[in-house]
Coordinates of C-alpha atoms in Angstrom, one line a residue:
M13 CA 10.4 -10.4 -32.5
N14 CA 7.1 -9.5 -34.1
K15 CA 5.8 -6.0 -34.9
K16 CA 3.8 -5.8 -31.8
K17 CA 6.9 -6.4 -29.6
I18 CA 8.9 -3.8 -31.6
V19 CA 6.3 -1.1 -31.3
S20 CA 5.7 -1.9 -27.6
L21 CA 9.5 -1.7 -26.9
L22 CA 9.8 1.6 -28.7
L23 CA 6.8 3.0 -26.8
A24 CA 8.2 1.7 -23.5
L25 CA 11.5 3.6 -24.3
T26 CA 9.6 6.8 -25.1
I27 CA 7.5 6.6 -21.9
S28 CA 10.6 5.8 -19.8
I29 CA 12.5 8.7 -21.2
F30 CA 9.6 11.0 -20.5
T31 CA 9.1 9.7 -17.0
L32 CA 12.7 10.3 -16.0
A33 CA 12.8 13.7 -17.7
S34 CA 9.7 14.7 -15.8
C35 CA 11.2 13.5 -12.5
G36 CA 14.0 15.9 -12.7
K37 CA 17.7 15.7 -13.4
N38 CA 18.6 12.6 -15.5
T39 CA 22.2 11.7 -15.5
G40 CA 21.6 8.2 -16.8
T41 CA 21.8 6.9 -20.3
T42 CA 19.7 4.8 -22.6
S43 CA 20.8 1.3 -23.5
S44 CA 19.9 0.3 -27.1
S45 CA 20.6 -3.3 -26.5
T46 CA 18.2 -3.9 -23.7
G47 CA 15.7 -1.1 -24.0
T48 CA 16.2 0.0 -20.4
L49 CA 17.4 3.3 -18.8
T50 CA 19.8 3.6 -16.0
A51 CA 18.7 5.1 -12.7
L52 CA 18.9 8.8 -11.9
T53 CA 22.3 8.2 -10.3
G54 CA 23.7 7.0 -13.6
S55 CA 23.8 3.3 -12.8
A56 CA 20.9 0.8 -12.6
D57 CA 19.6 0.4 -9.1
T58 CA 18.7 -3.2 -8.4
S59 CA 17.1 -3.0 -5.0
A60 CA 14.4 -1.1 -3.2
I61 CA 15.7 -0.1 0.2
S62 CA 13.3 1.1 2.9
I63 CA 13.5 4.7 3.9
A64 CA 11.6 4.3 7.2
S65 CA 14.7 4.2 9.3
T66 CA 15.8 7.6 7.9
V67 CA 12.8 9.4 9.3
T68 CA 13.0 10.2 13.0
Y69 CA 10.3 11.5 15.2
D70 CA 11.6 13.8 18.0
S71 CA 10.0 14.5 21.4
D72 CA 9.0 18.0 20.2
D73 CA 7.0 16.5 17.3
Y74 CA 4.2 15.4 19.6
Y75 CA 1.4 17.3 21.3
F76 CA 2.0 18.1 25.0
D77 CA 0.2 20.0 27.7
W78 CA 1.5 23.4 26.6
Q79 CA -0.7 25.2 29.1
S80 CA 1.4 23.8 31.9
K81 CA 4.4 25.5 30.4
S82 CA 5.3 29.1 30.0
Y83 CA 3.6 30.5 26.8
Q84 CA 2.6 33.8 25.2
T85 CA -0.8 34.4 23.6
I86 CA -1.1 36.2 20.3
N87 CA -4.6 37.5 19.7
L88 CA -4.9 38.0 16.0
N89 CA -7.7 40.6 16.5
Q90 CA -5.0 42.9 18.0
D91 CA -1.7 44.3 16.7
F92 CA 1.2 41.9 17.0
A93 CA 4.8 41.7 15.8
A94 CA 6.6 38.9 14.0
I95 CA 7.8 36.0 16.2
S96 CA 11.5 36.5 16.6
K97 CA 12.5 33.9 19.3
S98 CA 11.7 30.3 20.1
G99 CA 9.0 29.4 22.6
I100 CA 5.3 28.5 22.8
Y101 CA 2.8 30.8 21.2
E102 CA -0.9 30.4 21.5
I103 CA -2.6 31.8 18.4
T104 CA -6.2 32.8 18.6
G105 CA -8.6 35.2 17.0
T106 CA -9.0 36.3 13.4
L107 CA -6.6 38.1 11.1
K108 CA -8.6 39.2 8.0
D109 CA -5.7 40.3 5.8
G110 CA -2.2 39.8 7.0
S111 CA 0.5 37.3 7.9
L112 CA 1.7 35.5 11.0
V113 CA 5.5 35.7 10.4
V114 CA 8.2 33.6 12.2
D115 CA 11.7 35.0 11.8
V116 CA 14.1 33.6 14.3
D117 CA 17.9 33.9 13.8
K118 CA 18.8 30.2 14.2
T119 CA 22.5 31.1 14.4
T120 CA 21.8 32.4 17.9
D121 CA 18.5 30.7 18.8
S122 CA 18.2 27.0 17.9
G123 CA 15.1 26.4 19.9
T124 CA 11.7 25.2 18.6
V125 CA 8.9 27.6 17.8
Y126 CA 5.5 26.1 18.8
L127 CA 2.5 27.7 17.2
V128 CA -0.6 26.5 19.1
L129 CA -3.6 27.1 16.8
N130 CA -6.5 27.6 19.1
N131 CA -9.5 28.5 16.9
A132 CA -7.4 30.8 14.8
T133 CA -8.3 32.2 11.4
V134 CA -5.6 33.8 9.2
S135 CA -6.2 35.2 5.7
S136 CA -3.9 37.1 3.3
T137 CA -4.5 38.5 -0.1
T138 CA -0.9 39.3 -0.8
S139 CA 1.4 36.8 1.1
A140 CA 1.4 33.5 3.0
P141 CA -1.0 33.7 6.0
I142 CA 1.6 31.7 8.0
Y143 CA 5.1 32.5 6.8
V144 CA 8.1 30.9 8.4
K145 CA 11.1 32.9 7.1
N146 CA 13.7 31.6 9.4
A147 CA 13.9 29.2 12.4
E148 CA 15.5 25.9 13.4
K149 CA 12.1 24.2 13.6
V150 CA 8.5 25.1 13.8
V151 CA 5.7 22.9 15.3
L152 CA 2.1 23.7 14.4
M153 CA 0.0 22.3 17.3
L154 CA -3.7 21.9 16.5
E155 CA -5.4 22.4 19.8
N156 CA -7.8 19.6 20.7
G157 CA -11.4 20.3 19.7
T158 CA -10.6 23.4 17.6
T159 CA -11.1 24.4 14.0
N160 CA -8.4 26.6 12.4
S161 CA -8.6 28.2 9.0
I162 CA -5.8 29.5 6.7
Y163 CA -6.6 31.2 3.4
Q164 CA -4.3 32.6 0.7
G165 CA -5.8 34.8 -2.0
S166 CA -5.0 34.7 -5.7
G167 CA -3.1 38.0 -5.6
C168 CA -0.2 36.7 -3.6
K169 CA 3.1 38.5 -4.3
V170 CA 6.3 36.4 -4.4
D171 CA 9.9 37.3 -4.7
A172 CA 12.5 36.2 -7.2
D173 CA 12.7 32.7 -5.6
D174 CA 8.9 32.3 -5.9
E175 CA 8.4 32.7 -2.1
P176 CA 6.1 32.5 -0.3
S177 CA 4.1 30.5 -2.7
A178 CA 1.8 28.6 -0.3
A179 CA -0.8 29.4 2.3
I180 CA 1.5 27.8 5.0
F181 CA 5.0 28.4 3.8
S182 CA 8.0 27.3 5.9
K183 CA 11.7 27.6 5.2
A184 CA 12.4 25.6 8.4
D185 CA 11.6 22.0 9.4
L186 CA 7.9 21.9 10.0
T187 CA 5.7 19.5 12.1
I188 CA 2.0 19.5 12.3
T189 CA 0.5 17.7 15.4
G190 CA -2.4 17.7 17.7
S191 CA -6.0 16.4 17.3
G192 CA -7.6 19.6 16.2
T193 CA -8.7 20.6 12.6
L194 CA -6.8 22.6 10.1
K195 CA -8.4 24.0 7.0
V196 CA -6.0 25.3 4.4
T197 CA -7.0 27.0 1.1
S198 CA -4.7 28.6 -1.5
D199 CA -6.3 30.3 -4.4
Y200 CA -2.7 31.2 -5.5
N201 CA -0.6 28.0 -5.5
D202 CA 0.3 25.3 -2.9
G203 CA -1.6 24.6 0.3
I204 CA 1.2 23.7 2.7
S205 CA 4.9 23.9 1.6
G206 CA 8.0 23.0 3.6
K207 CA 11.4 23.7 2.2
D208 CA 13.1 21.2 4.5
T209 CA 11.4 18.3 6.3
L210 CA 7.6 18.3 6.7
K211 CA 6.1 15.8 9.2
I212 CA 2.4 15.3 9.9
I213 CA 2.0 13.5 13.3
D214 CA -1.8 13.9 13.8
G215 CA -4.7 16.1 13.2
T216 CA -7.5 16.6 10.7
L217 CA -6.3 18.4 7.7
N218 CA -8.4 19.7 4.8
V219 CA -6.3 21.2 2.1
T220 CA -7.6 22.8 -1.2
A221 CA -5.0 24.3 -3.6
K222 CA -4.6 25.8 -7.0
G223 CA -1.2 24.1 -7.2
D224 CA 0.1 21.2 -5.1
G225 CA -1.7 20.2 -1.9
I226 CA 1.1 19.4 0.6
V227 CA 4.8 19.7 -0.3
G228 CA 7.9 18.7 1.6
K229 CA 11.3 19.2 0.1
D230 CA 13.7 16.7 1.8
V231 CA 11.0 14.5 3.4
L232 CA 7.3 14.4 3.6
A233 CA 6.2 12.0 6.4
V234 CA 2.7 11.1 7.5
K235 CA 2.5 9.2 10.8
Q236 CA -1.2 9.6 11.6
G237 CA -4.1 11.9 11.0
T238 CA -7.0 12.3 8.7
I239 CA -5.9 14.2 5.6
T240 CA -8.1 15.3 2.7
V241 CA -6.5 17.0 -0.3
T242 CA -8.1 18.6 -3.4
A243 CA -5.4 20.0 -5.7
V244 CA -5.3 21.2 -9.2
K245 CA -1.7 19.8 -9.6
N246 CA -0.2 17.1 -7.3
G247 CA -1.8 16.0 -4.1
I248 CA 1.3 15.5 -1.9
R249 CA 4.8 15.9 -3.2
S250 CA 8.5 15.9 -2.3
T251 CA 10.8 18.0 -4.3
N252 CA 14.5 17.5 -3.5
D253 CA 16.1 16.3 -6.8
T254 CA 19.8 17.1 -6.0
D255 CA 20.4 14.6 -3.2
T256 CA 19.6 10.9 -4.0
S257 CA 19.0 10.1 -0.3
L258 CA 16.3 12.8 0.0
G259 CA 13.1 13.8 -1.8
N260 CA 11.2 11.0 -0.1
I261 CA 7.6 10.4 1.0
L262 CA 6.8 8.1 3.9
I263 CA 3.3 7.2 4.8
A264 CA 3.2 5.2 8.1
G265 CA -0.4 5.5 9.0
G266 CA -3.5 7.7 8.9
T267 CA -6.3 8.2 6.4
L268 CA -5.5 10.1 3.2
S269 CA -8.1 11.1 0.6
I270 CA -6.6 12.8 -2.4
T271 CA -8.2 14.2 -5.5
S272 CA -5.7 15.8 -7.9
G273 CA -5.3 17.0 -11.5
S274 CA -1.7 15.5 -11.6
D275 CA -0.1 12.8 -9.5
A276 CA -1.8 12.1 -6.2
A277 CA 1.6 11.4 -4.5
K278 CA 4.8 12.3 -6.3
A279 CA 8.2 11.7 -4.8
K280 CA 11.5 12.9 -6.3
G281 CA 13.1 10.1 -4.4
T282 CA 11.3 7.1 -2.8
L283 CA 7.7 6.7 -1.9
E284 CA 7.1 4.2 0.9
I285 CA 3.7 3.1 2.4
D286 CA 4.0 1.3 5.7
G287 CA 0.4 1.5 6.8
G288 CA -2.7 3.6 6.7
T289 CA -5.5 4.0 4.3
L290 CA -5.2 5.9 0.9
N291 CA -8.0 6.6 -1.4
V292 CA -6.9 8.7 -4.5
T293 CA -8.3 9.9 -7.8
T294 CA -6.3 11.6 -10.4
G295 CA -7.4 13.4 -13.6
G296 CA -11.0 12.6 -12.9
G297 CA -10.2 8.9 -12.7
Y298 CA -9.3 6.1 -15.0
A299 CA -12.4 6.3 -17.1
Q300 CA -11.4 9.8 -18.3
N301 CA -8.4 8.4 -20.3
T302 CA -9.6 7.7 -23.8
T303 CA -6.2 8.2 -25.5
V304 CA -4.7 4.7 -24.7
Q305 CA -5.9 2.3 -27.3
T306 CA -5.2 -1.4 -28.0
D307 CA -4.7 -2.9 -31.4
N308 CA -4.5 -6.7 -31.4
N309 CA -1.8 -6.7 -34.1
F310 CA 0.4 -3.9 -32.8
G311 CA -0.1 -3.6 -29.0
K312 CA -0.5 -0.5 -27.0
M313 CA -0.8 2.8 -28.8
N314 CA -1.2 6.3 -27.3
S315 CA -2.8 8.8 -29.6
D316 CA -0.9 11.6 -28.0
S317 CA 2.6 10.1 -28.1
A318 CA 2.9 7.1 -30.4
Q319 CA 2.9 9.2 -33.6
T320 CA 5.9 11.4 -32.6
T321 CA 9.4 10.9 -31.3
E322 CA 9.2 14.1 -29.3
T323 CA 8.4 14.2 -25.6
S324 CA 7.4 17.2 -23.5
T325 CA 9.1 17.6 -20.1
D326 CA 6.6 20.2 -19.1
T327 CA 3.6 17.9 -19.3
E328 CA 2.5 16.7 -15.8
S329 CA 2.0 13.0 -15.3
I330 CA -1.4 12.0 -13.9
N331 CA -0.5 8.8 -12.0
G332 CA -1.8 7.7 -8.7
L333 CA 1.4 7.0 -6.7
S334 CA 4.6 8.1 -8.5
A335 CA 8.3 8.1 -7.6
C336 CA 11.4 9.0 -9.6
R337 CA 13.2 6.2 -7.7
N338 CA 11.5 3.4 -5.7
I339 CA 8.0 2.7 -4.6
I340 CA 7.7 0.4 -1.6
V341 CA 4.5 -0.9 0.0
T342 CA 4.9 -2.9 3.2
Q343 CA 1.4 -2.5 4.6
G344 CA -1.7 -0.4 4.1
N345 CA -5.0 -0.2 2.2
V346 CA -4.5 1.6 -1.1
T347 CA -7.3 2.5 -3.5
V348 CA -6.5 4.3 -6.7
S349 CA -8.4 5.5 -9.8
A350 CA -5.7 7.1 -12.0
Y351 CA -5.9 8.8 -15.4
D352 CA -2.5 7.3 -16.2
D353 CA -0.7 4.6 -14.2
A354 CA -2.0 3.6 -10.7
L355 CA 1.6 3.0 -9.5
N356 CA 4.6 4.3 -11.4
A357 CA 8.2 3.9 -10.2
G358 CA 11.3 5.3 -12.0
T359 CA 13.5 2.4 -10.7
N360 CA 12.2 -0.4 -8.5
L361 CA 8.7 -1.2 -7.3
L362 CA 8.4 -3.5 -4.3
I363 CA 5.1 -4.7 -2.7
Q364 CA 5.7 -6.7 0.5
D365 CA 2.1 -6.8 1.8
G366 CA -1.1 -4.7 1.9
I367 CA -4.4 -4.5 0.1
L368 CA -4.3 -2.6 -3.2
N369 CA -7.4 -1.9 -5.3
L370 CA -6.3 -0.2 -8.5
Q371 CA -8.0 1.2 -11.6
A372 CA -5.8 2.9 -14.3
G373 CA -6.3 4.5 -17.7
D374 CA -2.8 3.1 -18.5
D375 CA -0.8 0.6 -16.5
G376 CA -1.9 -0.7 -13.2
I377 CA 1.6 -1.2 -11.8
H378 CA 4.6 0.1 -13.8
S379 CA 8.3 0.2 -13.1
D380 CA 11.1 1.3 -15.4
T381 CA 13.2 -1.5 -13.9
N382 CA 12.1 -4.2 -11.5
V383 CA 8.6 -5.1 -10.1
T384 CA 8.8 -7.5 -7.1
I385 CA 5.7 -8.7 -5.2
D386 CA 6.3 -10.7 -2.1
N387 CA 2.8 -10.8 -0.7
G388 CA -0.5 -8.8 -0.5
T389 CA -3.9 -8.7 -2.1
I390 CA -3.7 -6.8 -5.4
T391 CA -6.8 -6.2 -7.5
I392 CA -6.5 -4.3 -10.8
K393 CA -10.0 -3.8 -11.9
H394 CA -9.2 -1.9 -15.1
S395 CA -6.0 -1.1 -16.9
N396 CA -4.3 -1.1 -20.2
E397 CA -1.4 -3.3 -19.1
G398 CA -1.7 -4.8 -15.6
I399 CA 1.9 -5.1 -14.4
E400 CA 4.9 -3.9 -16.5
G401 CA 8.6 -3.7 -15.9
S402 CA 12.0 -4.8 -17.2
N403 CA 11.8 -7.7 -14.8
I404 CA 8.8 -9.0 -12.9
T405 CA 9.0 -11.3 -9.9
I406 CA 6.0 -12.7 -8.0
N407 CA 6.9 -14.6 -4.8
N408 CA 3.5 -14.7 -3.2
G409 CA 0.2 -12.9 -2.8
K410 CA -3.2 -12.9 -4.5
I411 CA -3.3 -10.9 -7.8
T412 CA -6.4 -10.4 -9.8
L413 CA -6.3 -8.2 -12.9
T414 CA -8.4 -7.2 -15.9
T415 CA -6.6 -5.5 -18.8
S416 CA -7.4 -4.1 -22.3
D417 CA -3.9 -5.2 -23.3
D418 CA -1.3 -7.5 -21.6
G419 CA -1.7 -8.8 -18.1
F420 CA 2.0 -9.0 -17.2
N421 CA 4.5 -7.4 -19.6
V422 CA 8.3 -7.7 -19.3
N423 CA 9.3 -5.0 -21.8
D424 CA 13.0 -5.7 -21.9
N425 CA 14.4 -8.3 -24.3
S426 CA 16.9 -9.4 -21.7
G427 CA 14.3 -9.3 -18.9
L428 CA 12.8 -12.2 -17.0
E429 CA 9.3 -12.8 -15.8
T430 CA 9.4 -15.1 -12.7
I431 CA 6.5 -16.7 -10.8
N432 CA 7.6 -18.4 -7.6
G433 CA 4.3 -18.5 -5.8
G434 CA 1.0 -16.8 -5.2
V435 CA -2.4 -17.0 -6.8
I436 CA -2.7 -15.0 -10.1
V437 CA -5.9 -14.6 -12.1
I438 CA -5.6 -12.6 -15.3
N439 CA -8.4 -11.5 -17.7
A440 CA -6.5 -9.9 -20.7
Q441 CA -7.6 -8.7 -24.1
G442 CA -3.9 -8.8 -25.1
D443 CA -1.3 -11.4 -24.0
G444 CA -1.9 -12.9 -20.6
L445 CA 1.8 -13.4 -19.6
D446 CA 4.0 -11.5 -22.0
S447 CA 7.8 -11.3 -21.9
N448 CA 10.0 -9.7 -24.5
G449 CA 12.7 -11.8 -22.8
S450 CA 12.1 -15.1 -21.0
A451 CA 9.9 -16.4 -18.3
K452 CA 10.0 -19.1 -15.6
M453 CA 7.5 -20.6 -13.2
T454 CA 8.6 -22.5 -10.1
G455 CA 5.4 -22.4 -8.0
G456 CA 2.0 -20.8 -7.4
T457 CA -1.2 -20.9 -9.4
V458 CA -1.9 -18.9 -12.6
H459 CA -5.2 -18.8 -14.3
I460 CA -5.6 -16.8 -17.6
S461 CA -8.6 -15.8 -19.6
G462 CA -6.6 -14.6 -22.6
P463 CA -7.3 -12.9 -25.9
T464 CA -10.1 -13.9 -28.2
A465 CA -8.3 -12.4 -31.3
N466 CA -5.4 -14.3 -33.0
G467 CA -3.0 -11.4 -32.8
D468 CA -2.2 -12.2 -29.2
G469 CA -1.8 -15.2 -27.0
A470 CA -2.5 -16.3 -23.4
L471 CA 1.3 -16.8 -23.2
D472 CA 3.8 -14.8 -25.2
Y473 CA 7.6 -14.9 -24.8
N474 CA 10.6 -14.3 -27.0
G475 CA 13.1 -16.5 -25.2
T476 CA 12.0 -19.5 -23.1
F477 CA 9.3 -20.2 -20.6
T478 CA 10.7 -22.7 -18.2
I479 CA 8.2 -24.4 -15.9
S480 CA 9.5 -26.4 -12.9
G481 CA 6.5 -26.1 -10.5
G482 CA 3.1 -24.5 -9.9
T483 CA -0.2 -24.9 -11.7
L484 CA -0.9 -23.0 -14.9
I485 CA -4.1 -22.9 -17.0
A486 CA -4.0 -20.4 -19.8
A487 CA -7.0 -20.2 -22.2
G488 CA -7.2 -17.9 -25.2
S489 CA -7.0 -17.7 -29.0
S490 CA -5.1 -20.3 -30.9
G491 CA -3.3 -18.2 -33.6
M492 CA -0.3 -17.2 -31.4
A493 CA -0.8 -19.9 -28.7
E494 CA 2.4 -21.0 -26.8
S495 CA 3.0 -23.6 -24.1
G496 CA 5.9 -23.9 -21.7
S497 CA 9.2 -24.4 -23.5
T498 CA 10.9 -27.8 -24.0
D499 CA 13.6 -27.0 -21.4
S500 CA 11.0 -27.3 -18.7
T501 CA 11.1 -30.0 -16.0
Q502 CA 7.4 -30.0 -15.5
P503 CA 5.2 -31.2 -18.4
S504 CA 2.5 -29.1 -20.1
I505 CA -0.1 -29.6 -22.8
L506 CA -1.4 -27.2 -25.4
M507 CA -4.9 -28.1 -26.6
Y508 CA -6.3 -26.7 -29.9
Y509 CA -10.1 -26.8 -30.1
S510 CA -11.8 -27.1 -33.5
T511 CA -14.7 -25.1 -32.3
T512 CA -14.8 -22.0 -30.0
Q513 CA -15.5 -22.8 -26.4
A514 CA -18.1 -20.5 -24.8
A515 CA -17.2 -18.2 -22.0
G516 CA -17.8 -19.9 -18.7
T517 CA -17.0 -23.4 -20.0
T518 CA -14.9 -25.1 -17.4
I519 CA -11.6 -26.7 -18.3
T520 CA -10.9 -29.8 -16.3
L521 CA -8.0 -32.3 -16.6
K522 CA -8.4 -35.6 -14.9
D523 CA -6.0 -38.5 -14.4
S524 CA -6.8 -42.2 -15.2
S525 CA -8.4 -42.6 -11.7
A526 CA -10.8 -39.6 -12.5
N527 CA -9.0 -37.4 -10.0
T528 CA -8.9 -33.7 -10.9
V529 CA -5.4 -32.6 -11.8
A530 CA -6.3 -29.0 -12.7
T531 CA -9.5 -27.0 -13.3
Y532 CA -10.4 -23.5 -14.3
T533 CA -13.4 -21.6 -15.7
P534 CA -12.3 -18.9 -18.2
E535 CA -14.3 -15.7 -18.3
K536 CA -14.1 -15.4 -22.1
Q537 CA -14.5 -17.7 -25.1
Y538 CA -11.4 -19.6 -26.1
T539 CA -9.9 -21.9 -28.8
S540 CA -6.8 -23.1 -27.0
A541 CA -5.7 -24.0 -23.5
V542 CA -2.4 -24.6 -21.9
I543 CA -2.2 -26.8 -18.7
S544 CA 0.7 -27.5 -16.5
S545 CA 0.6 -29.1 -13.1
P546 CA 3.0 -30.8 -10.7
N547 CA 0.6 -33.8 -10.8
M548 CA 1.2 -34.3 -14.5
K549 CA 3.6 -37.1 -15.2
T550 CA 4.9 -38.4 -18.5
G551 CA 3.8 -41.9 -19.4
Q552 CA 0.5 -41.5 -17.7
S553 CA -3.0 -41.2 -19.2
Y554 CA -5.3 -38.1 -18.8
T555 CA -8.7 -36.9 -20.0
L556 CA -9.5 -33.4 -20.8
Y557 CA -13.1 -32.1 -20.3
S558 CA -15.0 -29.0 -21.5
G559 CA -17.6 -28.6 -18.9
S560 CA -19.0 -32.1 -18.4
T561 CA -18.1 -33.2 -22.0
K562 CA -15.1 -35.4 -22.6
V563 CA -12.9 -33.9 -25.2
V564 CA -9.9 -36.2 -25.5
T565 CA -8.0 -38.9 -23.7
F566 CA -4.2 -39.1 -24.2
T567 CA -1.0 -40.4 -22.8
L568 CA 1.5 -37.7 -21.8
A569 CA 4.6 -38.5 -23.8
D570 CA 6.8 -35.5 -23.7
T571 CA 7.6 -32.2 -21.9
V572 CA 5.2 -30.4 -24.2
T573 CA 2.3 -32.3 -25.7
Y574 CA 0.1 -30.7 -28.4
L575 CA -3.5 -31.9 -28.6
N576 CA -6.7 -31.7 -30.6
E577 CA -9.9 -33.6 -30.3
S578 CA -8.3 -36.6 -32.1
G579 CA -5.4 -36.9 -29.7
I580 CA -1.7 -35.9 -29.9
T581 CA -0.9 -33.6 -32.8
E582 CA 1.8 -31.1 -33.9
N583 CA 2.1 -27.5 -32.9
Q584 CA -0.6 -25.8 -35.0
G585 CA -0.1 -22.2 -34.0
M586 CA 1.2 -19.3 -36.2
N587 CA 4.4 -19.6 -34.2
A588 CA 5.1 -23.2 -35.1
G589 CA 8.1 -24.3 -37.0
G590 CA 11.0 -24.9 -34.5
G591 CA 13.7 -22.4 -34.0
G592 CA 14.7 -22.6 -30.4
P593 CA 14.2 -24.1 -26.9
G594 CA 10.7 -22.7 -26.8
S595 CA 9.7 -24.6 -30.0
H596 CA 8.4 -21.4 -31.5
G597 CA 9.9 -20.2 -34.7
P598 CA 10.5 -16.7 -35.9
R599 CA 7.6 -14.2 -35.9
N600 CA 6.7 -11.9 -38.6

């Protein structure tokens, strides 16, 4: 293992410890042999299980014709008492400084309290304008065509439990529904906070908060609606860190626009996106992060953390989408500009489909354990490392990424980077495909514009890189160049150029009948190229072209064939010298 790998592994450990600590209670342990951390439950979680079935929508969650029912009107311009029994309450008028309080003894009254906001304005300088102290369930119904405003001043007084710390504060299950508009502002702390389950069924919500925007403890579920959040801390958040089945965020639909100083979406449990449109910016966006630097000899360095072994559990992360356990994306259109990672999962990260456009000051997609991509269109326009995890598996999808360091990075020395399908295009200043463990490719198409400096390679692995299918063209520098390993069943070539090939010079491999076997146009200059294709067969003749210029004609004689302009040669890289199935010797 070279110095770069050692430093990257140590830094990955530091970041992982910090991530779990900042997520809450960590009962796991650190493994010195693999460089991974166990999950919050104390044992490594190997699967990402959907939480969608655990979120139920009841009949009282939806808007209904309340005027056809028995209801009571509360005019905020007049004196009124706290709501002490279940029923339907129309809320109208303006309360300049006071609170609408719900305090129902749920041991004797288990009914639902419906608050129909009908052009209501509630402000409080000392408390929560809407304060649900006690009830089985409360439903805020936003009357169609109305605009309702809730404002909490900076002088709010809270008790020893820090309650009520939000403009809308509920200690009961809370649902927001209806097609009206709700404007919520807290100059004290959070915008909307639910201490049990919080569901948003519909409506237009505009939330501005000095703390978090929208908080649900056990579950925060968004079914539909247009939601805009501007928060000094987290945009949306779930907080239950004592029950591993709770603390989840589920986004099933709707349109969410989040601008936050910390994470845009932060789940103590699992964060799942099953639809909708998300557009989030954290910490001013990816371009504001100038602390992550790349050194071609030593990998990723962070000026705030790399020089010390101490981590702070008080420092807020500034990721786009963040979960202490799993992140699951099954559908949806997600756009992220994040100061830190665009997606960051404490355990597993699974993308089954969807459209993701990501820009990150640090990693585009990061998991402390496994990253699995089954399908989808993923574009990482800017990142330090594109996709990072202990194991990375690509089964299908279209992935395009641009990085200032590695494209893919398996940061565990017992980890595996697996490509079974999909179309992957990587433009990396560091390694293109990097595995501290091993890698294998069984299918798909991978095109790499790799590093121009000799401290990195288009391919970089410590174990083996077994190729049994798919098309690979990896161009980059020659100093650390590697091909597929000799235990592969599909041949590959590694070409060393005596002169630098200009950016935009097309690499083409043709067979003896002048049929194109593989072709790719790298975006950067290069001095080496690796090619592997199912159409390459040992014993057959091929010709390699740079642009329209013939470079070399050769007969493929082995699983790995090294070439220069004169023909077949020996491994010429800094990693030459034998030493294992990958035919790359020890690194210094």
